[in-house]
Every structure is written in structure tokens, then in C-alpha cells.
């Protein structure tokens, strides 16, 4: 049976580029779905074996819809990450000139990464958020908007043309996509891994955030991302999203997780998986496997 993947569609999204990069031999049947939440629902319902969704961008930060959907689905795990360099074009129906553009649609992350360009070249235009760049392009082809900020592939998919190319304010922006599975065990360690967690600290406890950070610092674990997000339970109620270098099967990470579990109100483990750049990070000698093994056997002999 071919394995099915649900991804943020329709055809022509950057997420589809991530799917193609990840599954270069096209071994999976990829189904576009309208929202990130639906991609995860399909996964949980067993209608898809994997889901590919945008997670964060080097210019605009994380994708809130993805973080929320991950919190909503308890047993969904990140098993891989994919990095894609995204390029944005201004797409119009053939024959439309740029000075006819009044309403531009795109995904909020694309809008944020082209803000200076649109302010300069389309100062009067109204920007409308859409569920994806390709959905915006599709709606331009249907006549709903004058232009979309999307990929060259979206232009091809929907019979549009680029009235301006490469309009990102910063060249070389990278977007990180994640491959998700339901109820999957952590991917095998590669030596260059990342672990994603969400920690809920005890509110009104001075030093609670410092205590959280200490779990990693004393074990020589580098954090590549720390983000506070509202829990939705009330003003001032936040959880912390953490990307830490290392794998849950490594003693230092295992012990850091035990420390978090003891000191936090709640901890969600979202997965340990290979870093897309394959770069193994240096581990301090006091925190490597040998140091933990020696300390453990010393303790046993006491
Ligand atoms: O809308 C898309 O095409 C996506 O895949 C989401 C997205 C939007 C902007 C930058 C990177 C990913």
C-alpha cells in the first residue's frame, strides 16, 4: 500500500516544495488539504500516514497555526524536518498590469516577508490573508483578487504570470517544515539531532523560567529556539516552546527531560529527529555519554 501524506495545499504551495524535497523519489501519494489543522486531523484519523506542514521561518518566526494544531493533537510527533529556501513573486492574471492591482492575497508569512516591497510598489493595495500562497493564487485565477504573492510554481499551476519576481525583502529566507506522524516512536538517533518540547511552568513562581533553562544549561545542552506562546487559559498564561540540540535517547537529554518533568506543570515531548543541516553540535566533555556512564557506575558503587 502506498503511504499517504497530507500537506498544506492546494498544489503550488511552498509546503508542496518541501514534500518534493523530502520525498524526491515520489514514493508517497501526496494529498493537498486546505489547512494545517486538517492535515493533522487526517493524520490522527489514520487517513494519512504522515503530514508535512510549515513550522517556522528565518525571517518571520514560527507559524502559529502549526503550533496550535500540534498542541491540539496529543500523540502527533515530529519525525523529520525539511528546510526550503522560499522565493516570492507577484502573480497576476495574464494581461493585468501592476498599476491595476488593488487587492493582493497571500499567506500571512509571505505578506510579512514582502512588506517593504509591497509598501514601495503597491502603496494603495489592500492585503488579504489566505490559508496559503497557492490558495491565494488559485483565487486570483478565479477572479477574487487582483494579485497573489506566491511561488513560480503556483503561477504555472493556475495559469498566472509574474508581474514582479523575487520580491522578498530579504534574500535567502529559509522556511523549516516538519514531517509529522501519529503515535510514532522517536526517530533513531543520528548524532545530529534536535528535540522539540513544550513546557508549561508553574505561574507566579519566581525563578520558574530560570529553573527550566537550568535543566538544559547544567547538562551542556544548547537551545536553538525558545518561544513563549499563550496557552489560551488566560492573560499571562504562557507555555514555552523549546528546540534543544540532542536526542531523547542521549543521557543528558533524558536527564534534562526528567528535570523538566519534576519542575514544570506539564511537559509535551514533540519528538527527537535528525537536524536537516546534518551538523552535529559539540557536546561538553562533562555532558557526553561516557561522563554520564562513569557518574552512574560511581553512584551504583557507593
Ligand atoms: O502558503 C504556502 O505556500 C506555505 O507553504 C506556507 C508558507 C508561506 C510563506 C512562507 C513559507 C511557507
mmCIF file of C-alpha atoms and ligand atoms in Angstrom:
data_model
loop_
_atom_site.group_PDB
_atom_site.id
_atom_site.type_symbol
_atom_site.label_atom_id
_atom_site.label_comp_id
_atom_site.label_asym_id
_atom_site.label_seq_id
_atom_site.Cartn_x
_atom_site.Cartn_y
_atom_site.Cartn_z
ATOM 1 C CA UNK A 1 0.000 0.000 0.000
ATOM 2 C CA UNK A 2 1.440 3.411 -0.900
ATOM 3 C CA UNK A 3 1.872 5.692 2.022
ATOM 4 C CA UNK A 4 -0.284 8.810 2.011
ATOM 5 C CA UNK A 5 0.911 12.286 3.013
ATOM 6 C CA UNK A 6 -1.360 15.226 3.784
ATOM 7 C CA UNK A 7 0.198 18.644 3.175
ATOM 8 C CA UNK A 8 -0.876 22.291 3.296
ATOM 9 C CA UNK A 9 -2.250 22.868 -0.196
ATOM 10 C CA UNK A 10 -3.562 23.437 -2.749
ATOM 11 C CA UNK A 11 -0.963 22.445 -5.373
ATOM 12 C CA UNK A 12 1.819 25.020 -5.701
ATOM 13 C CA UNK A 13 2.439 25.818 -2.019
ATOM 14 C CA UNK A 14 5.900 26.018 -0.533
ATOM 15 C CA UNK A 15 4.826 23.067 1.586
ATOM 16 C CA UNK A 16 4.468 21.064 -1.625
ATOM 17 C CA UNK A 17 8.077 22.009 -2.437
ATOM 18 C CA UNK A 18 9.036 20.656 0.988
ATOM 19 C CA UNK A 19 7.155 17.416 0.253
ATOM 20 C CA UNK A 20 9.004 17.034 -3.044
ATOM 21 C CA UNK A 21 12.352 17.755 -1.445
ATOM 22 C CA UNK A 22 11.625 15.217 1.303
ATOM 23 C CA UNK A 23 10.133 12.551 -0.966
ATOM 24 C CA UNK A 24 12.325 13.112 -4.026
ATOM 25 C CA UNK A 25 11.528 9.665 -5.421
ATOM 26 C CA UNK A 26 7.810 10.334 -5.083
ATOM 27 C CA UNK A 27 7.197 7.161 -3.140
ATOM 28 C CA UNK A 28 4.210 8.655 -1.366
ATOM 29 C CA UNK A 29 0.806 9.736 -2.541
ATOM 30 C CA UNK A 30 0.597 13.415 -1.557
ATOM 31 C CA UNK A 31 -2.824 14.934 -0.874
ATOM 32 C CA UNK A 32 -3.222 18.710 -0.522
ATOM 33 C CA UNK A 33 -5.516 19.841 2.316
ATOM 34 C CA UNK A 34 -6.787 23.387 2.964
ATOM 35 C CA UNK A 35 -5.375 23.951 6.469
ATOM 36 C CA UNK A 36 -2.624 22.768 8.786
ATOM 37 C CA UNK A 37 -5.287 21.689 11.307
ATOM 38 C CA UNK A 38 -6.897 19.443 8.691
ATOM 39 C CA UNK A 39 -3.538 17.871 7.821
ATOM 40 C CA UNK A 40 -3.177 16.850 11.473
ATOM 41 C CA UNK A 41 -6.782 15.671 11.690
ATOM 42 C CA UNK A 42 -6.233 13.378 8.698
ATOM 43 C CA UNK A 43 -3.147 12.022 10.413
ATOM 44 C CA UNK A 44 -4.974 11.303 13.647
ATOM 45 C CA UNK A 45 -7.931 9.744 11.787
ATOM 46 C CA UNK A 46 -5.499 7.375 10.035
ATOM 47 C CA UNK A 47 -6.386 8.805 6.603
ATOM 48 C CA UNK A 48 -2.784 9.942 6.142
ATOM 49 C CA UNK A 49 0.419 8.241 7.305
ATOM 50 C CA UNK A 50 2.344 11.491 7.518
ATOM 51 C CA UNK A 51 1.675 15.216 7.334
ATOM 52 C CA UNK A 52 4.006 17.972 6.127
ATOM 53 C CA UNK A 53 3.376 21.486 7.467
ATOM 54 C CA UNK A 54 5.294 24.784 7.738
ATOM 55 C CA UNK A 55 6.800 25.287 11.200
ATOM 56 C CA UNK A 56 8.973 28.410 11.249
ATOM 57 C CA UNK A 57 10.758 30.855 9.028
ATOM 58 C CA UNK A 58 14.142 32.530 9.420
ATOM 59 C CA UNK A 59 12.598 35.990 8.925
ATOM 60 C CA UNK A 60 9.094 35.805 10.360
ATOM 61 C CA UNK A 61 9.419 33.167 13.086
ATOM 62 C CA UNK A 62 7.007 30.375 13.870
ATOM 63 C CA UNK A 63 3.702 29.562 12.173
ATOM 64 C CA UNK A 64 1.074 29.955 14.915
ATOM 65 C CA UNK A 65 -1.480 27.697 13.171
ATOM 66 C CA UNK A 66 1.025 24.834 13.257
ATOM 67 C CA UNK A 67 1.950 25.321 16.909
ATOM 68 C CA UNK A 68 -1.727 25.370 17.868
ATOM 69 C CA UNK A 69 -2.576 22.297 15.801
ATOM 70 C CA UNK A 70 0.331 20.418 17.405
ATOM 71 C CA UNK A 71 -0.911 21.296 20.889
ATOM 72 C CA UNK A 72 -4.431 20.185 19.963
ATOM 73 C CA UNK A 73 -3.355 16.703 18.817
ATOM 74 C CA UNK A 74 -1.755 14.835 21.693
ATOM 75 C CA UNK A 75 0.020 11.934 20.015
ATOM 76 C CA UNK A 76 1.401 13.668 16.954
ATOM 77 C CA UNK A 77 5.201 13.625 16.719
ATOM 78 C CA UNK A 78 7.764 15.414 14.586
ATOM 79 C CA UNK A 79 9.872 12.768 12.842
ATOM 80 C CA UNK A 80 11.834 14.893 10.367
ATOM 81 C CA UNK A 81 12.465 18.490 9.350
ATOM 82 C CA UNK A 82 12.969 19.941 5.860
ATOM 83 C CA UNK A 83 14.494 23.340 5.021
ATOM 84 C CA UNK A 84 13.317 25.169 1.894
ATOM 85 C CA UNK A 85 14.567 28.474 0.519
ATOM 86 C CA UNK A 86 11.415 30.330 -0.454
ATOM 87 C CA UNK A 87 11.131 32.903 -3.274
ATOM 88 C CA UNK A 88 8.105 35.114 -3.759
ATOM 89 C CA UNK A 89 6.660 36.539 -6.989
ATOM 90 C CA UNK A 90 3.726 38.877 -7.538
ATOM 91 C CA UNK A 91 1.299 36.835 -9.646
ATOM 92 C CA UNK A 92 -1.492 38.281 -11.771
ATOM 93 C CA UNK A 93 -3.868 37.071 -14.477
ATOM 94 C CA UNK A 94 -2.212 37.460 -17.901
ATOM 95 C CA UNK A 95 -2.746 40.989 -19.184
ATOM 96 C CA UNK A 96 -3.103 42.636 -15.749
ATOM 97 C CA UNK A 97 -0.577 45.389 -15.202
ATOM 98 C CA UNK A 98 0.841 46.238 -11.809
ATOM 99 C CA UNK A 99 -0.937 49.589 -11.604
ATOM 100 C CA UNK A 100 -4.287 47.786 -11.863
ATOM 101 C CA UNK A 101 -3.582 45.814 -8.694
ATOM 102 C CA UNK A 102 -5.827 46.888 -5.810
ATOM 103 C CA UNK A 103 -6.253 43.716 -3.740
ATOM 104 C CA UNK A 104 -3.382 41.307 -3.050
ATOM 105 C CA UNK A 105 -3.846 37.982 -1.276
ATOM 106 C CA UNK A 106 -1.261 35.720 0.310
ATOM 107 C CA UNK A 107 -0.317 33.689 3.382
ATOM 108 C CA UNK A 108 0.486 35.946 6.393
ATOM 109 C CA UNK A 109 4.114 34.724 6.423
ATOM 110 C CA UNK A 110 4.565 35.692 2.794
ATOM 111 C CA UNK A 111 2.956 39.092 3.464
ATOM 112 C CA UNK A 112 5.397 39.688 6.315
ATOM 113 C CA UNK A 113 8.407 38.782 4.195
ATOM 114 C CA UNK A 114 7.460 41.119 1.334
ATOM 115 C CA UNK A 115 6.127 44.036 3.415
ATOM 116 C CA UNK A 116 8.707 46.618 2.324
ATOM 117 C CA UNK A 117 8.329 45.657 -1.344
ATOM 118 C CA UNK A 118 4.530 45.980 -1.310
ATOM 119 C CA UNK A 119 4.707 49.270 0.619
ATOM 120 C CA UNK A 120 7.011 50.675 -2.051
ATOM 121 C CA UNK A 121 5.450 49.215 -5.213
ATOM 122 C CA UNK A 122 1.789 48.796 -4.262
ATOM 123 C CA UNK A 123 1.229 51.500 -1.615
ATOM 124 C CA UNK A 124 -2.553 51.625 -2.220
ATOM 125 C CA UNK A 125 -3.140 47.883 -2.326
ATOM 126 C CA UNK A 126 -5.184 46.059 0.290
ATOM 127 C CA UNK A 127 -3.582 42.862 1.588
ATOM 128 C CA UNK A 128 -5.866 39.917 2.293
ATOM 129 C CA UNK A 129 -4.644 36.909 4.294
ATOM 130 C CA UNK A 130 -5.278 33.497 2.743
ATOM 131 C CA UNK A 131 -4.689 29.989 4.082
ATOM 132 C CA UNK A 132 -1.694 29.515 1.767
ATOM 133 C CA UNK A 133 0.149 31.290 -1.034
ATOM 134 C CA UNK A 134 -1.177 28.799 -3.592
ATOM 135 C CA UNK A 135 -4.769 29.228 -2.373
ATOM 136 C CA UNK A 136 -4.288 32.966 -2.948
ATOM 137 C CA UNK A 137 -3.009 32.272 -6.485
ATOM 138 C CA UNK A 138 -5.968 29.976 -7.168
ATOM 139 C CA UNK A 139 -8.359 32.711 -6.002
ATOM 140 C CA UNK A 140 -6.658 35.223 -8.347
ATOM 141 C CA UNK A 141 -7.282 32.813 -11.243
ATOM 142 C CA UNK A 142 -10.936 32.614 -10.114
ATOM 143 C CA UNK A 143 -11.127 36.423 -10.227
ATOM 144 C CA UNK A 144 -11.467 37.009 -6.453
ATOM 145 C CA UNK A 145 -8.302 39.142 -6.099
ATOM 146 C CA UNK A 146 -6.092 41.124 -8.463
ATOM 147 C CA UNK A 147 -2.788 39.561 -7.407
ATOM 148 C CA UNK A 148 -1.204 36.929 -5.184
ATOM 149 C CA UNK A 149 2.210 36.717 -3.584
ATOM 150 C CA UNK A 150 3.204 33.140 -4.263
ATOM 151 C CA UNK A 151 5.742 30.860 -5.961
ATOM 152 C CA UNK A 152 6.632 30.496 -9.629
ATOM 153 C CA UNK A 153 5.117 27.017 -9.410
ATOM 154 C CA UNK A 154 1.804 28.454 -8.269
ATOM 155 C CA UNK A 155 1.842 30.666 -11.401
ATOM 156 C CA UNK A 156 2.203 27.534 -13.515
ATOM 157 C CA UNK A 157 -0.500 25.635 -11.620
ATOM 158 C CA UNK A 158 -3.120 28.379 -12.003
ATOM 159 C CA UNK A 159 -2.231 29.968 -15.372
ATOM 160 C CA UNK A 160 -0.968 33.229 -13.851
ATOM 161 C CA UNK A 161 2.086 35.274 -14.757
ATOM 162 C CA UNK A 162 4.662 37.032 -12.608
ATOM 163 C CA UNK A 163 4.361 40.790 -12.853
ATOM 164 C CA UNK A 164 7.353 41.064 -10.485
ATOM 165 C CA UNK A 165 9.834 38.351 -9.499
ATOM 166 C CA UNK A 166 11.794 37.699 -6.326
ATOM 167 C CA UNK A 167 10.105 40.349 -4.244
ATOM 168 C CA UNK A 168 11.206 39.172 -0.770
ATOM 169 C CA UNK A 169 12.612 41.944 1.423
ATOM 170 C CA UNK A 170 15.454 39.667 2.490
ATOM 171 C CA UNK A 171 17.059 37.202 0.105
ATOM 172 C CA UNK A 172 17.805 33.659 1.232
ATOM 173 C CA UNK A 173 14.995 33.258 3.774
ATOM 174 C CA UNK A 174 14.688 29.659 4.898
ATOM 175 C CA UNK A 175 11.470 28.008 5.987
ATOM 176 C CA UNK A 176 11.529 24.960 8.182
ATOM 177 C CA UNK A 177 8.831 22.379 7.508
ATOM 178 C CA UNK A 178 8.165 19.384 9.717
ATOM 179 C CA UNK A 179 7.106 15.865 8.843
ATOM 180 C CA UNK A 180 4.608 14.535 11.378
ATOM 181 C CA UNK A 181 3.384 11.072 12.268
ATOM 182 C CA UNK A 182 0.776 9.880 14.716
ATOM 183 C CA UNK A 183 1.864 7.763 17.678
ATOM 184 C CA UNK A 184 5.335 7.314 16.205
ATOM 185 C CA UNK A 185 8.311 6.472 18.428
ATOM 186 C CA UNK A 186 11.206 8.954 18.310
ATOM 187 C CA UNK A 187 13.281 8.629 15.134
ATOM 188 C CA UNK A 188 16.584 6.751 15.640
ATOM 189 C CA UNK A 189 19.449 8.975 16.830
ATOM 190 C CA UNK A 190 21.897 10.143 14.138
ATOM 191 C CA UNK A 191 24.349 12.123 16.297
ATOM 192 C CA UNK A 192 22.999 15.393 14.845
ATOM 193 C CA UNK A 193 19.503 15.582 16.278
ATOM 194 C CA UNK A 194 17.035 18.051 17.612
ATOM 195 C CA UNK A 195 14.380 17.628 20.299
ATOM 196 C CA UNK A 196 11.203 19.704 20.374
ATOM 197 C CA UNK A 197 9.309 20.211 23.626
ATOM 198 C CA UNK A 198 6.584 22.374 25.094
ATOM 199 C CA UNK A 199 6.863 23.168 28.786
ATOM 200 C CA UNK A 200 4.237 24.736 30.994
ATOM 201 C CA UNK A 201 5.875 26.309 34.020
ATOM 202 C CA UNK A 202 4.167 26.998 37.359
ATOM 203 C CA UNK A 203 2.817 30.523 37.239
ATOM 204 C CA UNK A 204 3.605 33.027 39.970
ATOM 205 C CA UNK A 205 6.722 31.132 40.996
ATOM 206 C CA UNK A 206 9.748 33.430 40.861
ATOM 207 C CA UNK A 207 12.632 31.800 39.037
ATOM 208 C CA UNK A 208 10.454 29.198 37.276
ATOM 209 C CA UNK A 209 11.815 30.122 33.845
ATOM 210 C CA UNK A 210 15.374 30.126 35.129
ATOM 211 C CA UNK A 211 14.761 26.674 36.611
ATOM 212 C CA UNK A 212 13.551 25.473 33.211
ATOM 213 C CA UNK A 213 16.625 26.833 31.455
ATOM 214 C CA UNK A 214 18.930 25.358 34.083
ATOM 215 C CA UNK A 215 17.776 21.836 33.177
ATOM 216 C CA UNK A 216 19.492 22.327 29.844
ATOM 217 C CA UNK A 217 22.405 24.569 30.871
ATOM 218 C CA UNK A 218 23.837 22.266 33.546
ATOM 219 C CA UNK A 219 23.698 19.332 31.125
ATOM 220 C CA UNK A 220 25.549 21.146 28.333
ATOM 221 C CA UNK A 221 22.506 21.255 26.019
ATOM 222 C CA UNK A 222 22.271 24.091 23.536
ATOM 223 C CA UNK A 223 18.842 25.550 22.762
ATOM 224 C CA UNK A 224 18.244 26.697 19.204
ATOM 225 C CA UNK A 225 14.786 28.103 19.862
ATOM 226 C CA UNK A 226 12.832 29.274 22.883
ATOM 227 C CA UNK A 227 9.463 30.880 22.369
ATOM 228 C CA UNK A 228 6.712 31.789 24.773
ATOM 229 C CA UNK A 229 3.169 31.337 23.498
ATOM 230 C CA UNK A 230 -0.124 31.972 25.264
ATOM 231 C CA UNK A 231 -1.845 28.812 26.496
ATOM 232 C CA UNK A 232 -5.276 30.322 25.838
ATOM 233 C CA UNK A 233 -6.209 29.815 29.504
ATOM 234 C CA UNK A 234 -5.961 33.489 30.444
ATOM 235 C CA UNK A 235 -3.830 36.602 30.215
ATOM 236 C CA UNK A 236 -0.322 35.954 31.429
ATOM 237 C CA UNK A 237 -0.605 32.156 30.988
ATOM 238 C CA UNK A 238 2.236 31.078 28.745
ATOM 239 C CA UNK A 239 3.896 27.889 27.639
ATOM 240 C CA UNK A 240 7.447 27.652 26.302
ATOM 241 C CA UNK A 241 8.322 26.011 23.013
ATOM 242 C CA UNK A 242 11.848 24.660 23.062
ATOM 243 C CA UNK A 243 14.144 23.226 20.401
ATOM 244 C CA UNK A 244 17.146 21.641 22.049
ATOM 245 C CA UNK A 245 20.200 20.044 20.451
ATOM 246 C CA UNK A 246 20.337 16.315 21.048
ATOM 247 C CA UNK A 247 18.192 13.189 21.168
ATOM 248 C CA UNK A 248 15.932 11.858 23.913
ATOM 249 C CA UNK A 249 17.946 8.606 23.958
ATOM 250 C CA UNK A 250 21.099 10.506 24.994
ATOM 251 C CA UNK A 251 21.622 10.550 28.769
ATOM 252 C CA UNK A 252 21.966 14.330 29.052
ATOM 253 C CA UNK A 253 18.690 14.907 27.213
ATOM 254 C CA UNK A 254 16.914 12.148 29.126
ATOM 255 C CA UNK A 255 18.005 13.703 32.411
ATOM 256 C CA UNK A 256 17.005 17.181 31.273
ATOM 257 C CA UNK A 257 13.546 15.808 30.468
ATOM 258 C CA UNK A 258 13.319 14.203 33.906
ATOM 259 C CA UNK A 259 14.295 17.555 35.415
ATOM 260 C CA UNK A 260 11.597 19.352 33.429
ATOM 261 C CA UNK A 261 9.020 16.752 34.344
ATOM 262 C CA UNK A 262 9.811 17.248 38.052
ATOM 263 C CA UNK A 263 9.816 21.035 37.988
ATOM 264 C CA UNK A 264 7.205 22.048 35.375
ATOM 265 C CA UNK A 265 3.419 21.926 35.497
ATOM 266 C CA UNK A 266 3.341 19.951 32.243
ATOM 267 C CA UNK A 267 5.760 18.867 29.519
ATOM 268 C CA UNK A 268 4.907 17.740 25.995
ATOM 269 C CA UNK A 269 7.512 15.794 24.041
ATOM 270 C CA UNK A 270 7.048 16.503 20.334
ATOM 271 C CA UNK A 271 9.914 14.424 19.025
ATOM 272 C CA UNK A 272 13.633 13.852 18.567
ATOM 273 C CA UNK A 273 14.602 13.850 14.916
ATOM 274 C CA UNK A 274 17.602 14.499 12.628
ATOM 275 C CA UNK A 275 18.680 18.094 12.006
ATOM 276 C CA UNK A 276 18.131 18.960 8.346
ATOM 277 C CA UNK A 277 21.613 20.540 8.134
ATOM 278 C CA UNK A 278 23.176 17.322 9.480
ATOM 279 C CA UNK A 279 25.500 19.348 11.693
ATOM 280 C CA UNK A 280 26.477 17.565 14.892
ATOM 281 C CA UNK A 281 26.907 20.091 17.710
ATOM 282 C CA UNK A 282 29.858 19.796 20.091
ATOM 283 C CA UNK A 283 28.976 18.247 23.456
ATOM 284 C CA UNK A 284 30.983 19.401 26.504
ATOM 285 C CA UNK A 285 33.067 16.559 27.985
ATOM 286 C CA UNK A 286 31.176 16.732 31.280
ATOM 287 C CA UNK A 287 27.912 16.009 29.406
ATOM 288 C CA UNK A 288 28.838 13.254 26.941
ATOM 289 C CA UNK A 289 27.640 9.639 27.212
ATOM 290 C CA UNK A 290 30.876 8.481 28.801
ATOM 291 C CA UNK A 291 30.698 11.140 31.526
ATOM 292 C CA UNK A 292 27.136 10.061 32.382
ATOM 293 C CA UNK A 293 28.054 6.342 32.324
ATOM 294 C CA UNK A 294 31.034 6.905 34.635
ATOM 295 C CA UNK A 295 29.000 9.005 37.064
ATOM 296 C CA UNK A 296 26.243 6.364 37.112
ATOM 297 C CA UNK A 297 28.601 3.482 37.862
ATOM 298 C CA UNK A 298 30.278 5.583 40.574
ATOM 299 C CA UNK A 299 26.859 6.122 42.180
ATOM 300 C CA UNK A 300 25.988 2.424 41.989
ATOM 301 C CA UNK A 301 29.156 1.521 43.860
ATOM 302 C CA UNK A 302 28.545 3.891 46.746
HETATM 303 O O1 LIG B 1 1.478 29.164 1.797
HETATM 304 C C1 LIG B 1 2.384 28.366 1.460
HETATM 305 O O2 LIG B 1 2.754 28.187 0.296
HETATM 306 C C2 LIG B 1 3.037 27.621 2.513
HETATM 307 O O3 LIG B 1 3.517 26.558 2.290
HETATM 308 C C3 LIG B 1 3.197 28.298 3.844
HETATM 309 C C4 LIG B 1 4.297 29.293 3.730
HETATM 310 C C5 LIG B 1 4.033 30.624 3.467
HETATM 311 C C6 LIG B 1 5.091 31.527 3.362
HETATM 312 C C7 LIG B 1 6.384 31.101 3.513
HETATM 313 C C8 LIG B 1 6.638 29.777 3.764
HETATM 314 C C9 LIG B 1 5.589 28.866 3.879
#
